[in-house]
Tab-separated table of C-alpha atoms in Angstrom:
chain	number	residue	atom	x	y	z
A	196	GLU	CA	-61.367	50.214	31.401
A	197	SER	CA	-58.578	47.731	32.145
A	198	HIS	CA	-56.960	45.372	29.622
A	199	PHE	CA	-54.688	42.746	31.127
A	200	SER	CA	-53.589	39.126	31.186
A	201	LEU	CA	-54.963	36.816	33.849
A	202	PRO	CA	-52.736	34.935	36.307
A	203	PRO	CA	-51.925	31.429	35.065
A	204	SER	CA	-54.555	28.796	35.742
A	205	PRO	CA	-53.633	25.435	37.285
A	206	ALA	CA	-51.954	23.247	34.692
A	207	GLY	CA	-54.405	22.004	32.125
A	208	SER	CA	-57.370	24.034	33.357
A	209	SER	CA	-57.684	26.063	30.173
A	210	ALA	CA	-56.921	23.214	27.766
A	211	LEU	CA	-60.550	22.316	27.193
A	212	GLY	CA	-61.421	25.990	26.912
A	213	ALA	CA	-58.836	26.194	24.133
A	214	MET	CA	-60.309	23.154	22.433
A	215	ALA	CA	-63.830	24.539	22.669
A	216	ALA	CA	-62.642	27.836	21.221
A	217	SER	CA	-60.825	26.065	18.422
A	218	ALA	CA	-63.855	23.936	17.616
A	219	SER	CA	-66.031	27.043	17.425
A	220	ASP	CA	-63.655	29.083	15.222
A	221	GLY	CA	-65.388	30.220	12.070
A	222	ARG	CA	-68.863	29.356	13.282
A	223	SER	CA	-71.781	31.385	12.057
A	224	ALA	CA	-74.778	32.578	14.041
A	225	ALA	CA	-75.814	28.927	14.287
A	226	GLY	CA	-72.938	28.334	16.747
A	227	PRO	CA	-72.811	29.189	20.460
A	228	VAL	CA	-72.426	32.923	19.808
A	229	ALA	CA	-73.021	35.281	16.892
A	230	PRO	CA	-70.703	38.064	15.701
A	231	GLY	CA	-71.831	41.587	16.501
A	232	THR	CA	-73.894	40.373	19.467
A	233	VAL	CA	-73.698	41.129	23.191
A	234	TYR	CA	-74.388	38.430	25.779
A	235	LEU	CA	-75.417	39.680	29.232
A	236	VAL	CA	-74.321	36.701	31.289
A	237	GLY	CA	-74.884	35.897	34.953
A	238	ALA	CA	-71.874	34.322	36.671
A	239	GLY	CA	-73.960	33.126	39.611
A	240	PRO	CA	-73.071	33.450	43.304
A	241	GLY	CA	-69.386	32.622	42.900
A	242	ALA	CA	-68.837	28.875	42.680
A	243	VAL	CA	-67.782	27.614	39.259
A	244	GLY	CA	-70.133	24.671	39.657
A	245	MET	CA	-73.109	27.033	39.898
A	246	LEU	CA	-72.608	28.323	36.345
A	247	THR	CA	-75.226	27.338	33.796
A	248	VAL	CA	-74.170	25.344	30.760
A	249	ARG	CA	-75.236	28.251	28.554
A	250	ALA	CA	-73.055	30.674	30.547
A	251	VAL	CA	-69.990	28.467	30.042
A	252	GLU	CA	-70.822	28.041	26.364
A	253	VAL	CA	-70.985	31.804	25.803
A	254	LEU	CA	-68.008	32.664	28.007
A	255	SER	CA	-65.776	30.121	26.283
A	256	SER	CA	-66.755	31.346	22.825
A	257	CYS	CA	-66.904	35.165	22.852
A	258	ASP	CA	-64.219	37.411	21.372
A	259	VAL	CA	-64.319	39.907	24.249
A	260	VAL	CA	-65.216	39.502	27.941
A	261	LEU	CA	-66.053	42.432	30.232
A	262	TYR	CA	-66.383	41.266	33.811
A	263	ASP	CA	-67.393	42.723	37.173
A	264	ARG	CA	-65.712	42.958	40.564
A	265	LEU	CA	-67.623	40.060	42.140
A	266	VAL	CA	-66.819	37.530	39.409
A	267	PRO	CA	-64.062	35.167	40.649
A	268	LEU	CA	-61.011	34.694	38.423
A	269	GLU	CA	-61.724	30.947	38.368
A	270	ILE	CA	-64.790	31.786	36.300
A	271	VAL	CA	-63.116	34.440	34.157
A	272	ARG	CA	-60.437	31.886	33.215
A	273	LEU	CA	-63.084	29.908	31.350
A	274	ALA	CA	-62.935	32.572	28.632
A	275	ARG	CA	-61.437	31.396	25.338
A	276	PRO	CA	-57.624	31.724	25.396
A	277	THR	CA	-57.617	34.279	22.571
A	278	ALA	CA	-60.336	36.481	24.079
A	279	GLU	CA	-59.699	40.073	25.042
A	280	VAL	CA	-60.507	40.327	28.758
A	281	ARG	CA	-61.477	43.657	30.324
A	282	TYR	CA	-62.055	44.310	34.005
A	283	VAL	CA	-64.857	46.863	34.408
A	284	GLY	CA	-65.677	46.360	38.090
A	285	LYS	CA	-67.130	49.154	40.199
A	286	GLU	CA	-66.284	49.530	43.871
A	287	GLY	CA	-69.045	49.668	46.475
A	288	ASN	CA	-70.189	52.819	48.280
A	289	VAL	CA	-69.101	55.016	45.374
A	290	ASN	CA	-70.703	58.381	44.697
A	291	THR	CA	-73.815	58.002	42.516
A	292	VAL	CA	-72.499	60.423	39.888
A	293	ILE	CA	-69.213	58.518	39.594
A	294	MET	CA	-71.073	55.202	39.443
A	295	LYS	CA	-73.283	56.476	36.630
A	296	GLY	CA	-70.249	57.654	34.678
A	297	GLN	CA	-68.623	54.237	35.006
A	298	GLN	CA	-71.804	52.484	33.895
A	299	ASP	CA	-72.214	54.830	30.923
A	300	ASP	CA	-68.672	53.951	29.845
A	301	ILE	CA	-69.440	50.224	30.054
A	302	ASN	CA	-72.615	50.713	28.033
A	303	SER	CA	-70.644	52.486	25.309
A	304	GLN	CA	-67.952	49.792	25.231
A	305	LEU	CA	-70.555	47.064	24.707
A	306	ALA	CA	-72.167	48.823	21.757
A	307	GLU	CA	-68.866	49.845	20.162
A	308	LEU	CA	-67.345	46.367	20.380
A	309	ALA	CA	-70.441	44.708	18.926
A	310	LYS	CA	-70.540	47.192	16.056
A	311	LYS	CA	-67.017	46.066	15.154
A	312	GLY	CA	-68.477	42.626	14.523
A	313	LEU	CA	-67.178	41.063	17.749
A	314	SER	CA	-69.083	38.714	20.034
A	315	VAL	CA	-69.139	40.244	23.511
A	316	CYS	CA	-69.705	38.565	26.871
A	317	ARG	CA	-70.742	40.983	29.629
A	318	LEU	CA	-70.117	38.866	32.721
A	319	LYS	CA	-71.914	39.893	35.903
A	320	GLY	CA	-71.953	38.456	39.407
A	321	GLY	CA	-75.193	36.720	40.375
A	322	ASP	CA	-78.146	37.036	38.024
A	323	PRO	CA	-77.879	39.997	35.637
A	324	MET	CA	-81.557	40.914	36.064
A	325	ILE	CA	-81.335	41.377	39.848
A	326	TYR	CA	-79.385	44.468	40.936
A	327	GLY	CA	-76.990	43.965	38.033
A	328	ARG	CA	-77.839	47.245	36.249
A	329	VAL	CA	-78.562	45.155	33.193
A	330	GLY	CA	-81.578	47.323	32.358
A	331	GLU	CA	-79.314	50.244	31.494
A	332	GLU	CA	-77.208	48.037	29.233
A	333	MET	CA	-80.324	46.625	27.557
A	334	GLU	CA	-81.532	50.170	26.950
A	335	GLU	CA	-78.204	51.189	25.401
A	336	LEU	CA	-78.024	48.134	23.143
A	337	ALA	CA	-81.644	48.387	22.038
A	338	GLY	CA	-81.164	52.049	21.184
A	339	ALA	CA	-77.982	51.303	19.252
A	340	GLY	CA	-79.623	48.504	17.292
A	341	VAL	CA	-77.264	45.881	18.740
A	342	PRO	CA	-78.696	42.372	19.208
A	343	TYR	CA	-78.289	40.927	22.681
A	344	GLU	CA	-79.129	37.835	24.713
A	345	ILE	CA	-79.619	37.575	28.469
A	346	VAL	CA	-78.213	34.461	30.143
A	347	PRO	CA	-79.829	34.102	33.593
A	348	ALA	CA	-78.069	32.621	36.603
A	349	VAL	CA	-78.481	31.425	40.179
A	350	THR	CA	-78.988	34.607	42.188
A	351	ALA	CA	-77.349	35.083	45.587
A	352	ALA	CA	-80.618	34.775	47.529
A	353	LEU	CA	-81.117	31.217	46.288
A	354	ALA	CA	-77.545	30.178	47.056
A	355	ALA	CA	-77.719	31.799	50.501
A	356	GLY	CA	-80.951	30.013	51.365
A	357	ALA	CA	-79.511	26.679	50.243
A	358	ASP	CA	-76.245	27.075	52.144
A	359	ALA	CA	-77.941	28.319	55.315
A	360	ARG	CA	-80.550	25.526	55.189
A	361	VAL	CA	-83.288	28.161	55.015
A	362	PRO	CA	-86.175	27.382	52.638
A	363	LEU	CA	-87.211	30.776	51.305
A	364	THR	CA	-90.832	29.657	51.152
A	365	PHE	CA	-92.489	27.160	53.471
A	366	ARG	CA	-96.106	25.999	53.552
A	367	LYS	CA	-98.209	28.177	55.903
A	368	LEU	CA	-95.095	29.915	57.280
A	369	ALA	CA	-93.673	31.829	54.315
A	370	THR	CA	-95.827	32.147	51.213
A	371	SER	CA	-94.000	35.035	49.561
A	372	LEU	CA	-90.454	36.236	48.995
A	373	ARG	CA	-89.314	39.833	48.692
A	374	ILE	CA	-85.926	40.833	47.291
A	375	LEU	CA	-84.540	44.199	48.291
A	376	THR	CA	-81.225	45.988	48.244
A	377	MET	CA	-79.963	47.421	51.516
A	378	ASN	CA	-77.134	49.902	51.889
A	379	PRO	CA	-76.442	53.022	53.976
A	380	THR	CA	-78.280	55.127	51.397
A	381	THR	CA	-81.469	53.105	51.929
A	382	THR	CA	-81.527	53.747	55.677
A	383	LYS	CA	-81.284	57.492	55.028
A	384	ASP	CA	-84.056	57.548	52.435
A	385	ASP	CA	-87.144	59.166	53.966
A	386	ASN	CA	-89.319	57.759	51.174
A	387	PHE	CA	-88.326	54.126	51.674
A	388	ASP	CA	-91.279	51.972	52.742
A	389	TRP	CA	-90.239	50.263	55.979
A	390	GLN	CA	-93.848	49.228	56.632
A	391	GLN	CA	-93.469	46.506	54.001
A	392	PHE	CA	-91.470	44.477	56.522
A	393	LEU	CA	-94.676	43.942	58.504
A	394	ALA	CA	-96.201	41.775	55.741
A	395	PRO	CA	-97.256	38.372	57.114
A	396	ALA	CA	-95.771	35.034	56.009
A	397	THR	CA	-92.951	36.721	54.085
A	398	THR	CA	-89.250	36.046	53.706
A	399	TYR	CA	-86.965	38.980	52.903
A	400	ALA	CA	-83.681	38.594	51.049
A	401	LEU	CA	-81.601	41.725	51.620
A	402	TYR	CA	-78.791	42.212	49.117
A	403	MET	CA	-75.706	44.222	50.112
A	404	GLY	CA	-77.049	44.403	53.644
A	405	LEU	CA	-74.057	43.671	55.868
A	406	SER	CA	-72.559	47.168	56.077
A	407	ALA	CA	-75.961	48.722	56.751
A	408	LEU	CA	-77.183	46.036	59.161
A	409	PRO	CA	-77.267	48.106	62.405
A	410	GLY	CA	-79.237	50.914	60.750
A	411	VAL	CA	-81.572	48.466	59.016
A	412	CYS	CA	-82.394	46.657	62.257
A	413	GLU	CA	-83.037	49.975	64.024
A	414	LYS	CA	-85.531	50.927	61.314
A	415	LEU	CA	-87.194	47.510	61.472
A	416	ILE	CA	-87.702	47.705	65.211
A	417	ALA	CA	-88.961	51.288	64.917
A	418	VAL	CA	-91.806	50.252	62.576
A	419	GLY	CA	-92.844	47.325	64.755
A	420	VAL	CA	-90.910	44.301	63.517
A	421	PRO	CA	-90.439	42.089	66.618
A	422	LYS	CA	-86.918	42.036	68.004
A	423	ASP	CA	-87.084	38.250	68.128
A	424	ARG	CA	-87.847	37.875	64.401
A	425	PRO	CA	-85.214	35.404	63.069
A	426	MET	CA	-82.508	36.893	60.876
A	427	ALA	CA	-79.205	35.645	59.476
A	428	VAL	CA	-76.175	36.826	57.532
A	429	VAL	CA	-74.876	34.423	54.880
A	430	ASP	CA	-71.357	35.352	53.819
A	431	ARG	CA	-69.872	34.177	50.497
A	432	ALA	CA	-72.731	31.854	49.622
A	433	SER	CA	-71.826	28.855	47.411
A	434	LEU	CA	-68.084	29.113	48.166
A	435	PRO	CA	-66.085	26.777	50.446
A	436	SER	CA	-65.457	29.725	52.797
A	437	MET	CA	-69.210	30.321	53.260
A	438	GLN	CA	-70.303	31.265	56.785
A	439	VAL	CA	-73.687	31.755	58.445
A	440	VAL	CA	-74.281	33.975	61.456
A	441	ALA	CA	-77.811	33.499	62.775
A	442	GLY	CA	-79.696	35.554	65.326
A	443	THR	CA	-82.659	37.897	65.441
A	444	VAL	CA	-83.421	41.469	64.465
A	445	GLY	CA	-82.394	42.475	67.977
A	446	THR	CA	-79.279	40.303	68.360
A	447	LEU	CA	-77.723	40.020	64.900
A	448	PRO	CA	-75.963	43.423	64.641
A	449	PRO	CA	-73.726	42.841	67.704
A	450	LEU	CA	-73.066	39.255	66.586
A	451	VAL	CA	-71.449	40.432	63.347
A	452	HIS	CA	-69.924	43.668	64.640
A	453	GLY	CA	-66.157	43.688	64.183
A	454	ARG	CA	-66.109	40.316	62.392
A	455	THR	CA	-63.235	40.769	59.967
A	456	ASP	CA	-63.723	37.208	58.720
A	457	LEU	CA	-67.018	38.204	57.101
A	458	GLU	CA	-65.422	39.363	53.856
A	459	GLY	CA	-68.530	39.506	51.678
A	460	PRO	CA	-70.401	39.535	49.501
A	461	ALA	CA	-73.031	38.880	52.139
A	462	MET	CA	-76.773	38.331	52.063
A	463	CYS	CA	-79.192	38.956	54.933
A	464	LEU	CA	-82.220	36.683	55.265
A	465	LEU	CA	-85.138	37.804	57.420
A	466	GLY	CA	-88.301	35.944	58.360
A	467	ASP	CA	-89.717	33.106	60.421
A	468	VAL	CA	-88.224	30.506	58.058
A	469	VAL	CA	-84.762	31.508	59.275
A	470	GLY	CA	-85.755	30.081	62.641
A	471	LEU	CA	-86.138	26.636	61.063
A	472	ARG	CA	-82.492	26.246	60.066
A	473	GLU	CA	-81.372	24.309	63.154
A	474	ARG	CA	-84.237	21.830	62.808
A	475	LEU	CA	-83.637	21.491	59.067
A	476	SER	CA	-79.825	21.407	59.099
A	477	GLY	CA	-79.792	17.612	59.099
A	478	VAL	CA	-76.675	15.516	58.691
A	479	ALA	CA	-73.649	17.149	57.102
A	480	VAL	CA	-72.818	16.015	53.579
A	481	PRO	CA	-69.673	13.834	53.619
A	482	ALA	CA	-66.621	15.455	52.057
A	483	PRO	CA	-66.251	14.177	48.483
A	484	THR	CA	-63.290	11.995	47.656
A	485	PRO	CA	-60.851	14.052	45.553
A	486	ALA	CA	-61.039	12.922	41.959
A	487	PRO	CA	-57.846	12.322	40.000
A	488	ALA	CA	-56.859	15.086	37.596
A	489	PRO	CA	-58.220	16.184	35.224
A	490	VAL	CA	-61.630	15.046	36.534
A	491	ALA	CA	-61.375	17.588	39.366
A	492	ASP	CA	-60.772	20.350	36.833
A	493	ALA	CA	-63.784	22.690	36.582
A	494	ALA	CA	-63.335	23.266	32.851
A	495	TYR	CA	-63.175	19.507	32.266
A	496	ALA	CA	-66.414	18.976	34.205
A	497	MET	CA	-68.151	21.751	32.287
A	498	ALA	CA	-67.011	20.289	28.968
A	499	LEU	CA	-68.446	16.897	29.889
A	500	VAL	CA	-71.800	18.505	30.651
A	501	ALA	CA	-71.832	20.371	27.336
A	502	LEU	CA	-70.677	17.523	25.073
A	503	PRO	CA	-74.108	15.899	24.545
A	504	SER	CA	-75.429	19.104	22.977
A	505	VAL	CA	-72.526	19.468	20.519
A	506	ALA	CA	-73.381	18.600	16.907
A	507	THR	CA	-71.620	15.699	15.192
A	508	GLU	CA	-69.502	18.037	13.056
A	509	GLY	CA	-68.405	19.908	16.166
A	510	LEU	CA	-67.466	16.668	17.935
A	511	GLU	CA	-65.364	15.620	14.949
A	512	ARG	CA	-63.507	18.972	14.948
A	513	LEU	CA	-63.080	18.698	18.705
A	514	LYS	CA	-61.602	15.204	18.383
A	515	GLU	CA	-59.151	16.428	15.739
A	516	ARG	CA	-58.077	19.250	18.033
A	517	ILE	CA	-57.664	16.888	20.996
A	518	ASP	CA	-55.541	14.501	18.915
A	519	ALA	CA	-53.367	17.396	17.754
A	520	LEU	CA	-52.859	18.691	21.304
A	521	LEU	CA	-51.991	15.233	22.630
A	522	ALA	CA	-49.522	14.656	19.800
A	523	ALA	CA	-47.867	18.023	20.434
A	524	ARG	CA	-47.539	17.360	24.148
A	525	LYS	CA	-46.098	13.889	23.616
A	526	GLY	CA	-43.611	15.345	21.173
A	527	ALA	CA	-42.541	18.005	23.660
A	528	GLY	CA	-42.243	15.408	26.414
A	529	ASP	CA	-43.941	17.734	28.846
A	530	GLU	CA	-47.317	19.263	29.620
A	531	PRO	CA	-46.939	23.050	29.393
A	532	PRO	CA	-48.649	25.250	31.978
A	533	ALA	CA	-51.784	27.051	30.796
A	534	LYS	CA	-51.232	30.707	30.082
A	535	ARG	CA	-53.106	33.568	28.546
A	536	PRO	CA	-51.861	36.145	26.041
A	537	THR	CA	-51.658	39.756	27.081
A	538	ALA	CA	-54.755	41.585	25.873
A	539	ALA	CA	-54.332	44.586	23.619
C-alpha cells in the first residue's frame, strides 16, 4: 500500500475536478457515488479521451482511489482534490504466491474502506472484467456485504484494432474473436489448448503477449498454424506514442527482437484480418489544430461532456463555485498552479 501526493498537474487541469467535487459534497446515494460503496472502474487503454463519462464521474467524486500500475497519472489526476490516493500496482512476471498476497491485501483494503462509510474507486487499466482480477474483488465485496458497481471501459483489444486499422471481425474472413492472455507461464503449460488457434475465420487478441512472443509463435507453428498467418504487435494502443509492428507468425518475433522502443503495454493480434491493414489504412487523419487553453484541457473537455446530465440544482451549485473561484483568482491577481494535498 502506498499513500502519496501526485505530481502537480498542468495549471488549471484540476480546477474543474475541484468544482465537480465541491458541487457533489454532501450528496446522498442519489448523487454520482454513494458512501460505503466500491466502484470497480475501468480506466481504458491509456488515453484520457477513451474514458467513459461514468468513469470520470466516479473518479472525480470518490473519497478514496486505489489505482493500478498501467493507469496513467493523467487519468489519476482526475480524482477529486481531497481524495486519498493509493497506488496498489503489481509488477509483471511476479511469483504467483506473491501476486496472490498483493491481491488479497487490495481486496481487504476495499472492504475495510467501504465499511468506514467511504466511497471507493478501484481504478484498473483497460476493462476491469478482462484480465483485471475483478472477479476476486467482487467475491470479497459480496462476501463482506459491501455494495459495488462495475464501470466497464474500452479494452485494449478494441483500441489496438482501431489504431492498427485491423477490424477484429470482417464478413466472411473473421466471424469470431477470441481473447487470451499470453505470458511465459502459458507457453510452459502442458494443459494449454494450442489447437484452438486452428479455428477458421477467427481473430485472436493476445494480451501481455510481447515478452512471450517467440515461444508463442513456436507453439503455433508446431500445432500447424501457417507461418505466413498475419500477426502484429500494437504497442501502447490509444496513446500518441502508439506503434504497430506487422508481420507473420514466422517473421514477427525477429522483427520485434531487441526493440527497446516497444515499451508496452503491448497487444498481439493474430488472424487473416491483420493482413488487411495496408489496404484499409486509408488517408492519415490531419493533425488537429491546438485549441486555446483551457479547451485543450482533458478535465475541461470531460466536464463539458458531463454537464448535460447534471441536475439543475447541481448546475446552480457549480455556478456558485465557479464564481467564487474566479473572484478569488482575480483578487489574488494570479492563477495558482494546481496541486494536491499529501494523502494520510
